[in-house]
XYZ file of C-alpha atoms in Angstrom:
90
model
C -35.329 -20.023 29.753
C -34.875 -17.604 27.021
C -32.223 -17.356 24.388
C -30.284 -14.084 24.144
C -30.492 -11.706 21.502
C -27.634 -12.012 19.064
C -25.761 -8.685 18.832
C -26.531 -6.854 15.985
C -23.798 -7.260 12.648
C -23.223 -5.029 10.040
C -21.971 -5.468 6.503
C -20.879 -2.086 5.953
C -17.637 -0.332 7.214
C -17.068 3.719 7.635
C -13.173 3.007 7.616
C -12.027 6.477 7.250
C -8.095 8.253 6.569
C -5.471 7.246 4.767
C -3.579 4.043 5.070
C -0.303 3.752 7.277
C 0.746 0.868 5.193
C 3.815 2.099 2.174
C 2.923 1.609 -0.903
C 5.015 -1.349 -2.516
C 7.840 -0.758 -4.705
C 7.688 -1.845 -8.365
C 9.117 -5.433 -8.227
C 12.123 -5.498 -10.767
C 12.305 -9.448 -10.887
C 15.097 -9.649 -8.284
C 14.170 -13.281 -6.612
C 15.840 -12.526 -3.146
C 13.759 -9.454 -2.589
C 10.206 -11.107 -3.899
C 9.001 -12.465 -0.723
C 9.039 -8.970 1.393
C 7.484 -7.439 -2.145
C 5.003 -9.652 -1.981
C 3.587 -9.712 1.731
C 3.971 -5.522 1.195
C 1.909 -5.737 -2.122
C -1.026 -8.200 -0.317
C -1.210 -5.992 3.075
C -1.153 -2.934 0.423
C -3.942 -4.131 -1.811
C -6.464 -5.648 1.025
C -5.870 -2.332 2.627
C -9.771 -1.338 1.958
C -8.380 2.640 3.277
C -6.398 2.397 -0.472
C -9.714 2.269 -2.320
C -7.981 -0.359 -5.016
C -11.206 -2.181 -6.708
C -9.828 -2.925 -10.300
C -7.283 -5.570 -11.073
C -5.307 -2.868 -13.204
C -4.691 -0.940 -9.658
C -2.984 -3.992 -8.463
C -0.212 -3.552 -11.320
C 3.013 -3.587 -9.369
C 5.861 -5.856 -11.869
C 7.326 -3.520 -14.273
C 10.878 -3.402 -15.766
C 12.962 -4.933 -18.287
C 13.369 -8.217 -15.971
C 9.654 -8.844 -15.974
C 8.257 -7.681 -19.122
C 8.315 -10.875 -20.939
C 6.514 -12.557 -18.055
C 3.909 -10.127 -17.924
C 3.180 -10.394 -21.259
C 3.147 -13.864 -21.395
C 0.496 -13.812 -18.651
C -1.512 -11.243 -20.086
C -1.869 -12.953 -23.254
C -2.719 -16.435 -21.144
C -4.817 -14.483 -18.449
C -6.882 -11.260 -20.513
C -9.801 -11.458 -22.259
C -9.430 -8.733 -24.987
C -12.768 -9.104 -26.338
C -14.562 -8.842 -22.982
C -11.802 -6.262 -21.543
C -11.708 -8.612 -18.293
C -9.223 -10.481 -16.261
C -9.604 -14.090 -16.521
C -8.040 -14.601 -12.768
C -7.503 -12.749 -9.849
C -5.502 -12.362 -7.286
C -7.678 -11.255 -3.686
């Protein structure tokens, strides 16, 4: 008795248009509207159609609310000398 042939895989993808997910808003540091920013953000970064590949693309927390936090974390998280992120995200 012989053993099927696997189906061939393939490790590349031809995804092609543009993605029907929004892009996120900027998230202004209002608590009761961070859980729908975030599940937008993740479905809008792992969207490979977007074409985001550096961490600086996935920049969405701006505003007066959150700009002590991010630079708190970039100073704990950024490795000037190297010009790298020390973490990630996806």
């Amino acid at each position: 008795m012989s053993n099927p042939t696997p189906a061939p895989t393939t490790t590349t993808s031809n995804i092609h248009g543009k993605s029907l997910l929004r892009e996120p808003s900027i998230f202004d540091g209002d608590k009761a509207q961070f859980k729908e920013w975030r599940r937008t953000l993740f479905a809008y970064i792992r969207d490979p159609r977007n074409r985001i590949v550096t961490d600086s693309e996935r920049i969405y927390m701006r505003g007066p609310k959150v700009s002590s936090w991010v630079q708190n974390y970039t100073d704990d998280n950024f490795n000037d000398d190297e010009e790298e992120w020390k973490v990630t995200i996806v």
